[in-house]
């Protein structure tokens, strides 16, 4: 059995082999750039008016003569002399001869006669060519996560595709004789199978969409076959249940049979002690103890950081904050505890009542996990504890 710290270190020190792919800018939402992106154009590509108004040459004389118009999308630069103005609109090309745009609210126009009521500073209301980014400039660096603004920015530069880290293909194997699909009344002795939905939701929340699922009974041969099939298809395999020491737990044997090398088995933690982690070439396997709360906690603590690292090409550790605990917690087990808890608006944290690894009701209402380290026998009321924020 290893400590939580060693288990985390063991996982984070595994070399990953994330692949890159070209994706359309809009489909890259949520992905991370695997290469620097340089701008193919100046942005703006020409001197643009930032206002609806009048383009002119700045002076202290406020009277001008209207000579032409520049509408957004027009390509001509009207000729103008020192006393001329050109009617101009937001986004339109500013005539080469003009240095300032006066907003229309500060102008009185009467036919050709234009009188400026309030002259702005020279060069006002003009977006200079390349002021946002120049052609060849670094638009977004490798490692940037693409949000909606980045999609807009890159599209505005005329970019169609970008190079991003490929999301991993994740296999999920569900084991257990007692599990029944949702849709029919429960048979005696059975429970509804929920870890497949739970893991699918947690994976989707992480941004993983390529998920292959299989379910098997507690049977060695079927487990071996399913492990083989899913390992062939995925980069990371998650197994639910069957990894404890019961007579019908066949997952470990099935993994070893498929040449998955054990990295560690059993972590000094509650919940999720029988967690098994292994690898086969560039693929990784997390065999998660089947109780739903163990599955989810092991996912957040161990699987999530690896997925993040895979998808961003960067090291990752979950965000931890300190908060005052509103009640005392005894830890006689000597294990690291991960407690479902609510981070309150006043910044304090309240452990939930139902901490059993089978209880999902309290998990559904939690927004953090309190981490009580092994060896810490008692958390006193009002004492600061470390909390790991759960993704919303
Ligand atoms: P196991 O790790 O296979 O010994 O399972 C531990 C507990 O989790 C048992 O009470 C199982 O019935 C329950 N369990 C295992 N797999 C699932 C699942 N897919 N959905 C819901 N509960 C499960
Ligand atoms: Mg089982």
XYZ file of C-alpha atoms and ligand atoms in Angstrom:
416
model
C 0.000 0.000 0.000
C 1.351 3.440 -0.863
C 0.504 6.919 0.378
C -1.673 9.355 -1.535
C 1.361 11.585 -2.069
C 3.372 8.735 -3.582
C 0.443 7.619 -5.718
C 0.000 11.138 -7.109
C 3.708 11.437 -7.735
C 3.840 8.083 -9.425
C 1.073 9.121 -11.823
C 2.380 12.615 -12.483
C 5.851 11.301 -13.287
C 4.571 8.980 -16.025
C 5.650 10.162 -19.424
C 2.646 10.811 -21.624
C 2.456 10.591 -25.345
C -0.156 13.162 -26.306
C -0.753 13.426 -29.996
C -1.434 16.581 -31.944
C -4.097 17.180 -34.529
C -5.341 19.937 -36.800
C -8.782 21.115 -35.862
C -11.030 23.816 -37.214
C -10.829 26.862 -34.965
C -14.415 26.529 -33.805
C -14.036 22.825 -33.044
C -10.898 23.615 -31.065
C -13.005 25.185 -28.306
C -11.762 23.815 -24.986
C -8.633 22.279 -26.539
C -5.073 23.463 -25.935
C -2.754 24.761 -28.646
C 0.125 22.393 -29.303
C 1.997 24.975 -31.409
C 2.421 28.738 -31.323
C 0.020 30.520 -33.659
C 1.312 33.497 -35.642
C -0.886 36.062 -37.281
C -1.025 35.835 -41.079
C -2.240 39.454 -41.322
C -2.112 42.830 -39.634
C -5.086 43.294 -37.341
C -6.800 45.564 -38.099
C -5.705 45.043 -41.687
C -6.078 48.784 -42.470
C -6.669 52.043 -40.590
C -10.209 51.687 -39.351
C -12.677 54.152 -37.958
C -13.737 53.270 -34.412
C -16.806 55.526 -34.635
C -19.618 56.728 -36.829
C -18.538 60.300 -37.567
C -16.310 62.434 -39.762
C -12.721 61.847 -40.850
C -10.546 64.940 -41.150
C -7.127 66.452 -40.687
C -6.842 67.729 -37.143
C -6.677 71.542 -36.730
C -7.930 74.346 -34.527
C -10.218 75.610 -37.254
C -13.553 73.909 -36.671
C -15.160 74.472 -40.075
C -14.874 71.861 -42.799
C -16.424 70.917 -46.127
C -17.992 67.509 -46.718
C -16.457 65.909 -49.804
C -17.093 62.197 -49.697
C -18.182 59.150 -47.713
C -16.413 55.988 -46.503
C -18.691 53.103 -45.671
C -17.615 49.844 -43.993
C -16.437 47.523 -46.738
C -15.519 50.285 -49.218
C -12.011 49.893 -50.582
C -11.323 53.452 -51.806
C -9.399 56.094 -49.879
C -11.118 59.378 -50.861
C -8.761 62.258 -51.620
C -9.180 65.191 -49.263
C -7.494 68.474 -48.555
C -6.795 70.080 -45.180
C -10.279 71.593 -44.828
C -12.247 68.593 -46.102
C -14.139 65.982 -44.135
C -15.305 62.558 -45.196
C -18.411 61.074 -43.639
C -17.287 57.783 -42.131
C -18.789 54.804 -40.334
C -17.516 52.334 -37.751
C -15.151 49.798 -39.292
C -14.681 51.807 -42.512
C -11.326 52.543 -44.077
C -9.975 55.927 -42.908
C -8.783 58.015 -45.901
C -4.974 58.239 -46.068
C -5.231 62.047 -45.899
C -7.163 62.012 -42.583
C -5.597 61.672 -39.142
C -8.612 61.999 -36.845
C -12.238 60.883 -36.674
C -14.733 63.139 -34.898
C -17.752 61.304 -33.542
C -20.952 62.407 -35.220
C -22.469 63.577 -31.927
C -19.772 66.301 -31.859
C -20.463 67.611 -35.321
C -23.134 69.809 -36.848
C -23.644 69.149 -40.532
C -25.611 71.348 -42.875
C -25.333 70.116 -46.444
C -21.665 70.452 -47.360
C -20.902 72.636 -44.365
C -19.615 70.729 -41.405
C -18.889 72.446 -38.136
C -17.026 70.550 -35.443
C -18.449 71.327 -31.999
C -15.831 69.480 -30.042
C -12.492 68.592 -31.595
C -10.968 65.423 -30.103
C -7.229 64.961 -29.681
C -5.313 64.263 -32.893
C -5.463 60.585 -34.028
C -8.625 59.954 -31.973
C -11.115 57.250 -32.918
C -8.825 55.524 -35.367
C -7.727 51.924 -34.957
C -4.237 51.867 -36.384
C -3.293 49.155 -38.833
C -1.797 46.222 -36.898
C -2.456 47.839 -33.511
C -3.941 44.598 -32.131
C -1.364 42.356 -33.763
C 1.040 42.719 -36.650
C 1.501 40.234 -39.455
C 3.901 37.534 -38.212
C 3.323 38.429 -34.549
C 2.593 35.751 -31.944
C -1.202 35.549 -31.757
C -1.501 32.799 -29.136
C 1.254 30.719 -27.586
C 1.457 26.945 -27.398
C -0.305 25.843 -24.217
C -3.158 28.361 -24.493
C -6.570 26.871 -23.908
C -9.019 27.914 -26.581
C -12.010 29.756 -25.158
C -14.794 31.469 -27.094
C -12.787 34.717 -27.268
C -9.808 32.852 -28.729
C -12.094 31.277 -31.334
C -13.225 34.780 -32.292
C -9.721 36.222 -32.251
C -8.214 33.465 -34.423
C -11.163 33.519 -36.824
C -10.722 37.289 -37.118
C -7.163 36.667 -38.252
C -8.526 34.491 -41.037
C -7.267 31.239 -39.546
C -9.282 28.130 -40.410
C -7.398 25.415 -38.513
C -5.086 25.228 -35.531
C -2.877 22.534 -34.102
C -4.113 21.245 -30.739
C -3.454 18.345 -28.406
C -5.659 15.413 -29.235
C -7.990 14.347 -26.472
C -7.360 10.826 -25.255
C -9.601 7.949 -26.229
C -10.909 6.549 -22.979
C -12.226 3.030 -22.483
C -14.575 2.282 -19.592
C -15.140 -1.271 -18.392
C -17.978 -1.898 -15.963
C -17.894 -5.102 -13.924
C -20.456 -6.676 -11.612
C -23.135 -9.414 -11.628
C -25.479 -7.315 -9.519
C -25.750 -4.459 -11.986
C -28.874 -3.792 -13.942
C -29.453 -1.222 -16.647
C -31.808 1.645 -16.000
C -35.225 1.079 -17.593
C -36.728 -1.990 -15.916
C -37.879 -2.591 -12.327
C -35.033 -3.815 -10.141
C -34.688 -7.539 -9.621
C -34.105 -8.668 -6.082
C -30.454 -8.438 -5.100
C -29.629 -6.115 -7.994
C -28.869 -2.419 -8.158
C -28.970 0.009 -11.031
C -25.650 0.315 -12.786
C -24.622 3.948 -12.358
C -20.835 4.125 -12.698
C -20.955 4.122 -16.500
C -23.124 7.265 -16.474
C -21.078 8.761 -13.667
C -17.797 8.248 -15.512
C -19.230 9.372 -18.811
C -20.410 12.602 -17.173
C -17.100 13.181 -15.390
C -15.175 12.509 -18.613
C -17.370 14.812 -20.639
C -16.951 17.504 -18.034
C -13.209 17.115 -18.478
C -13.608 17.543 -22.224
C -13.206 13.893 -23.218
C -15.778 12.755 -25.733
C -14.228 9.675 -27.318
C -15.459 7.086 -24.830
C -15.835 3.367 -25.470
C -17.831 1.377 -22.899
C -18.186 -2.332 -22.181
C -19.888 -4.197 -19.349
C -19.037 -7.689 -18.132
C -20.229 -10.073 -15.481
C -17.819 -11.132 -12.730
C -16.183 -13.732 -14.908
C -12.452 -13.993 -15.575
C -12.592 -14.860 -19.265
C -15.092 -12.128 -20.162
C -13.071 -9.624 -18.155
C -9.860 -10.607 -19.950
C -11.567 -10.310 -23.347
C -13.131 -6.941 -22.540
C -9.828 -5.553 -21.203
C -8.122 -6.650 -24.421
C -10.755 -5.076 -26.641
C -10.786 -1.779 -24.765
C -6.999 -1.570 -24.478
C -6.758 -1.941 -28.251
C -9.151 0.955 -28.739
C -8.125 3.414 -26.041
C -5.273 5.465 -24.620
C -6.568 5.326 -21.059
C -8.705 2.545 -19.613
C -10.902 3.008 -16.566
C -12.301 -0.103 -14.904
C -15.142 0.045 -12.407
C -15.301 -2.549 -9.641
C -13.812 -6.015 -9.344
C -10.449 -4.801 -8.033
C -10.916 -5.695 -4.365
C -9.996 -9.002 -2.763
C -13.358 -10.774 -3.097
C -13.615 -14.202 -4.680
C -15.330 -12.673 -7.691
C -12.949 -9.788 -8.277
C -11.111 -10.645 -11.498
C -9.942 -7.290 -12.780
C -6.349 -7.410 -11.552
C -5.805 -10.873 -13.008
C -7.380 -9.839 -16.299
C -5.119 -6.771 -16.519
C -1.937 -8.727 -15.751
C -3.023 -11.358 -18.288
C -3.200 -8.549 -20.869
C 0.363 -7.500 -20.018
C -0.616 -4.376 -18.177
C 2.208 -3.712 -15.767
C 1.195 -2.836 -12.227
C 2.578 0.518 -11.054
C 0.803 0.483 -7.714
C -2.067 -1.274 -5.986
C -3.846 0.019 -2.900
C -3.532 3.533 -1.600
C -3.687 4.519 2.051
C -6.892 6.478 1.610
C -10.581 6.488 2.289
C -12.529 6.111 0.114
C -10.886 4.168 -2.704
C -8.234 2.072 -0.974
C -8.119 -0.738 -3.586
C -7.200 1.651 -6.447
C -4.929 -0.086 -8.980
C -2.826 1.798 -11.502
C -0.858 0.271 -14.340
C 0.543 0.859 -17.788
C 1.125 -0.918 -21.035
C 3.498 0.900 -23.391
C 1.983 4.382 -23.742
C -1.424 3.334 -22.374
C -2.588 3.660 -18.788
C -5.120 1.777 -16.715
C -6.929 2.955 -13.598
C -8.917 0.170 -11.929
C -11.321 2.002 -9.657
C -13.032 0.397 -6.663
C -16.713 0.084 -7.622
C -18.488 2.035 -4.922
C -19.737 5.104 -6.795
C -18.230 7.669 -4.414
C -14.867 5.855 -4.584
C -15.071 5.874 -8.365
C -15.686 9.598 -8.488
C -13.134 10.554 -5.839
C -10.453 8.427 -7.491
C -11.434 10.009 -10.787
C -11.042 13.551 -9.465
C -7.866 12.897 -7.493
C -5.966 10.626 -9.896
C -7.550 10.368 -13.335
C -8.501 14.010 -13.826
C -4.924 15.351 -13.457
C -3.662 12.827 -15.992
C -6.386 13.750 -18.471
C -5.571 17.426 -18.004
C -1.888 16.775 -18.572
C -2.681 14.722 -21.656
C -4.865 17.414 -23.156
C -2.722 20.435 -22.320
C 0.834 19.129 -22.605
C 1.513 20.762 -19.232
C 1.850 19.581 -15.656
C -1.328 19.827 -13.655
C -2.350 19.685 -10.036
C -5.853 20.217 -8.737
C -6.596 23.591 -7.194
C -6.406 23.366 -3.403
C -7.602 26.009 -0.989
C -7.556 26.356 2.777
C -10.856 26.788 4.641
C -11.934 26.695 8.252
C -13.780 23.489 9.045
C -17.166 24.073 10.696
C -17.053 20.788 12.591
C -14.444 18.514 14.084
C -13.352 15.403 12.164
C -11.766 12.379 13.812
C -9.403 10.302 11.694
C -8.572 7.147 13.568
C -7.905 5.179 10.398
C -4.413 6.525 9.758
C -5.509 6.963 6.142
C -5.807 10.099 4.051
C -9.475 11.044 4.042
C -11.264 12.673 1.151
C -14.450 14.067 2.613
C -17.405 15.282 0.586
C -18.026 18.816 1.756
C -19.650 22.135 1.057
C -17.541 25.256 0.726
C -19.784 27.926 2.242
C -20.186 31.475 1.008
C -18.342 32.805 4.074
C -15.296 30.736 3.059
C -15.719 28.049 5.718
C -16.164 24.405 4.803
C -18.678 21.882 6.151
C -18.109 18.138 5.855
C -21.239 16.289 4.751
C -23.038 13.758 6.922
C -22.965 10.696 4.679
C -19.312 9.903 3.994
C -19.771 6.251 3.058
C -18.301 5.407 -0.323
C -21.693 4.144 -1.453
C -23.419 7.454 -0.760
C -23.910 9.684 -3.745
C -26.662 11.892 -2.398
C -24.233 13.917 -0.302
C -21.719 13.921 -3.170
C -24.295 15.464 -5.493
C -24.546 18.408 -3.100
C -20.806 18.845 -2.512
C -18.504 21.327 -4.200
C -15.188 20.385 -2.586
C -13.377 17.407 -1.127
C -11.666 18.040 2.187
C -8.302 16.307 2.302
C -7.289 15.163 5.791
C -3.761 13.796 5.442
C -2.787 10.409 6.821
C -1.366 10.766 10.290
C -3.637 13.708 11.124
C -5.751 12.124 13.855
C -8.127 14.999 14.552
C -9.329 18.112 12.790
C -10.745 20.533 15.336
C -13.720 22.742 14.711
C -12.467 26.028 13.257
C -9.164 24.513 12.132
C -8.050 25.151 8.566
C -8.250 22.189 6.229
C -7.139 21.682 2.663
C -9.986 21.523 0.161
C -9.892 20.368 -3.437
C -12.379 22.210 -5.612
C -14.604 19.956 -7.684
C -15.307 20.925 -11.273
C -18.841 22.335 -11.404
P -16.718 -3.840 -6.165
O -15.610 -2.853 -6.214
O -16.939 -4.525 -7.453
O -16.508 -4.786 -5.031
O -18.045 -3.041 -5.844
C -18.157 -2.305 -4.654
C -19.566 -1.792 -4.479
O -19.889 -0.914 -5.513
C -20.633 -2.876 -4.524
O -21.625 -2.579 -3.565
C -21.174 -2.772 -5.913
O -22.499 -3.239 -6.014
C -21.069 -1.300 -6.187
N -20.883 -1.092 -7.602
C -19.932 -1.659 -8.354
N -20.040 -1.285 -9.637
C -21.093 -0.443 -9.687
C -21.722 0.261 -10.756
N -21.264 0.191 -11.998
N -22.784 1.031 -10.440
C -23.231 1.108 -9.190
N -22.686 0.476 -8.145
C -21.632 -0.318 -8.393
Mg -17.986 -6.170 -8.040
